[in-house]
Amino acid sequence: MRVVLDTSVLIDGKELPPGVEASISTVSIAELHFGLLVAPDDDARAIRVTRMGLIEARFPNPLPVDDRVAREWGRLKAAVSQRGGQPRKRTADLAIAATANVHGAELMTYNAKDFKIIEDLVDLHSP
């Protein structure tokens, strides 16, 4: 099974189920880097630096936000808006979902409820 891991799964750090071929989005790298920079103290920052280093070592080639992902991201944002949601609150989540869609992969996330409004447009997998 091909999956793109949502940042929530990366932060959790649990082992993936057998048979999972996992990738990550460059958007997750941005989210993790932001979290590292705004860490509340040195201990939290140290934990986040270690986590980020391990993730980057495991996934050295994250999937980029290219023109295909950008168009799909726009489509998902429009769908959220047209269905009464607030796409700005889920900008990063929608970019990661768009990345999964473009690459023909499921989106593995602990936050499936965040995608309820577009569950027909994203192939979700909760570990």
Short mmCIF file of C-alpha atoms in Angstrom, two decimals:
data_model
loop_
_atom_site.label_atom_id
_atom_site.label_comp_id
_atom_site.label_asym_id
_atom_site.label_seq_id
_atom_site.Cartn_x
_atom_site.Cartn_y
_atom_site.Cartn_z
CA MET A 1 0.00 0.00 0.00
CA ARG A 2 1.38 3.41 -1.04
CA VAL A 3 0.80 6.20 1.47
CA VAL A 4 1.81 9.78 2.07
CA LEU A 5 2.24 10.33 5.79
CA ASP A 6 0.52 13.32 7.34
CA THR A 7 2.62 15.30 9.80
CA SER A 8 0.53 13.89 12.67
CA VAL A 9 1.82 10.40 11.84
CA LEU A 10 5.41 11.64 11.57
CA ILE A 11 5.24 13.33 14.97
CA ASP A 12 3.78 10.21 16.56
CA GLY A 13 6.76 8.15 15.39
CA LYS A 14 5.14 4.72 15.69
CA GLU A 15 6.12 1.89 13.40
CA LEU A 16 4.10 1.64 10.21
CA PRO A 17 2.09 -1.46 9.42
CA PRO A 18 3.81 -4.11 7.29
CA GLY A 19 3.52 -3.64 3.55
CA VAL A 20 3.30 0.15 3.70
CA GLU A 21 5.39 2.07 1.15
CA ALA A 22 5.55 5.52 2.74
CA SER A 23 6.51 8.94 1.45
CA ILE A 24 6.24 12.41 2.91
CA SER A 25 5.51 15.84 1.49
CA THR A 26 7.84 18.82 1.63
CA VAL A 27 4.94 20.50 3.43
CA SER A 28 5.55 18.22 6.41
CA ILE A 29 9.19 19.33 6.46
CA ALA A 30 7.97 22.93 6.66
CA GLU A 31 5.55 22.10 9.48
CA LEU A 32 8.23 20.23 11.44
CA HIS A 33 10.75 23.02 10.93
CA PHE A 34 8.24 25.60 12.11
CA GLY A 35 7.53 23.50 15.21
CA LEU A 36 11.23 23.29 15.93
CA LEU A 37 11.69 27.06 15.62
CA VAL A 38 8.82 27.88 17.97
CA ALA A 39 9.65 25.26 20.60
CA PRO A 40 8.85 26.67 24.05
CA ASP A 41 12.21 25.74 25.59
CA ASP A 42 15.57 24.10 24.95
CA ASP A 43 14.40 20.62 26.00
CA ALA A 44 11.45 20.67 23.60
CA ARG A 45 13.70 22.06 20.85
CA ALA A 46 16.21 19.24 21.38
CA ILE A 47 13.48 16.62 21.08
CA ARG A 48 12.16 18.25 17.92
CA VAL A 49 15.63 18.53 16.36
CA THR A 50 16.19 14.82 16.96
CA ARG A 51 12.78 13.91 15.56
CA MET A 52 13.30 16.06 12.48
CA GLY A 53 16.75 14.58 11.86
CA LEU A 54 15.38 11.05 12.03
CA ILE A 55 12.50 11.88 9.69
CA GLU A 56 14.77 13.57 7.16
CA ALA A 57 17.17 10.61 7.27
CA ARG A 58 14.33 8.13 6.72
CA PHE A 59 12.69 10.20 3.97
CA PRO A 60 15.55 11.96 2.14
CA ASN A 61 13.45 12.77 -0.94
CA PRO A 62 10.14 14.29 0.16
CA LEU A 63 7.54 14.79 -2.54
CA PRO A 64 7.56 18.40 -3.74
CA VAL A 65 4.70 20.81 -4.23
CA ASP A 66 5.00 21.03 -8.00
CA ASP A 67 2.50 22.40 -10.52
CA ARG A 68 0.36 19.23 -10.44
CA VAL A 69 0.17 19.26 -6.64
CA ALA A 70 -0.54 23.00 -6.67
CA ARG A 71 -3.54 22.53 -8.99
CA GLU A 72 -4.91 19.65 -6.91
CA TRP A 73 -4.37 21.67 -3.74
CA GLY A 74 -6.41 24.50 -5.26
CA ARG A 75 -9.17 22.02 -6.18
CA LEU A 76 -9.32 20.65 -2.63
CA LYS A 77 -9.33 24.14 -1.10
CA ALA A 78 -12.16 25.16 -3.43
CA ALA A 79 -14.15 22.04 -2.49
CA VAL A 80 -13.76 22.80 1.23
CA SER A 81 -14.88 26.38 0.64
CA GLN A 82 -17.84 25.39 -1.57
CA ARG A 83 -18.97 22.93 1.09
CA GLY A 84 -19.00 25.55 3.82
CA GLY A 85 -15.59 24.86 5.36
CA GLN A 86 -12.65 27.14 6.03
CA PRO A 87 -9.74 26.06 3.81
CA ARG A 88 -7.28 28.51 5.38
CA LYS A 89 -7.43 26.60 8.66
CA ARG A 90 -6.31 23.45 6.85
CA THR A 91 -3.87 24.84 4.32
CA ALA A 92 -0.98 22.48 5.14
CA ASP A 93 -3.28 19.46 5.55
CA LEU A 94 -4.84 20.13 2.15
CA ALA A 95 -1.41 20.48 0.51
CA ILE A 96 -0.36 17.10 1.93
CA ALA A 97 -3.65 15.55 0.79
CA ALA A 98 -3.12 17.02 -2.68
CA THR A 99 0.35 15.47 -2.75
CA ALA A 100 -1.12 12.06 -1.92
CA ASN A 101 -3.80 12.41 -4.59
CA VAL A 102 -1.34 13.38 -7.31
CA HIS A 103 0.94 10.47 -6.46
CA GLY A 104 -1.90 7.93 -6.34
CA ALA A 105 -1.37 7.22 -2.66
CA GLU A 106 -3.55 7.09 0.42
CA LEU A 107 -3.18 9.83 3.00
CA MET A 108 -2.23 8.26 6.32
CA THR A 109 -3.37 10.56 9.13
CA TYR A 110 -4.48 10.55 12.74
CA ASN A 111 -6.74 13.49 11.91
CA ALA A 112 -9.27 11.91 9.54
CA LYS A 113 -11.99 14.13 11.04
CA ASP A 114 -10.21 17.14 9.51
CA PHE A 115 -10.97 15.72 6.07
CA LYS A 116 -14.61 14.75 6.68
CA ILE A 117 -15.86 17.57 4.44
CA ILE A 118 -13.90 16.18 1.47
CA GLU A 119 -13.73 12.50 2.35
CA ASP A 120 -15.01 11.69 -1.14
CA LEU A 121 -12.01 13.46 -2.68
CA VAL A 122 -9.17 12.02 -0.56
CA ASP A 123 -8.32 8.36 0.02
CA LEU A 124 -7.73 8.30 3.79
CA HIS A 125 -6.08 5.69 5.95
CA SER A 126 -5.94 5.91 9.74
CA PRO A 127 -3.22 3.74 11.30
#
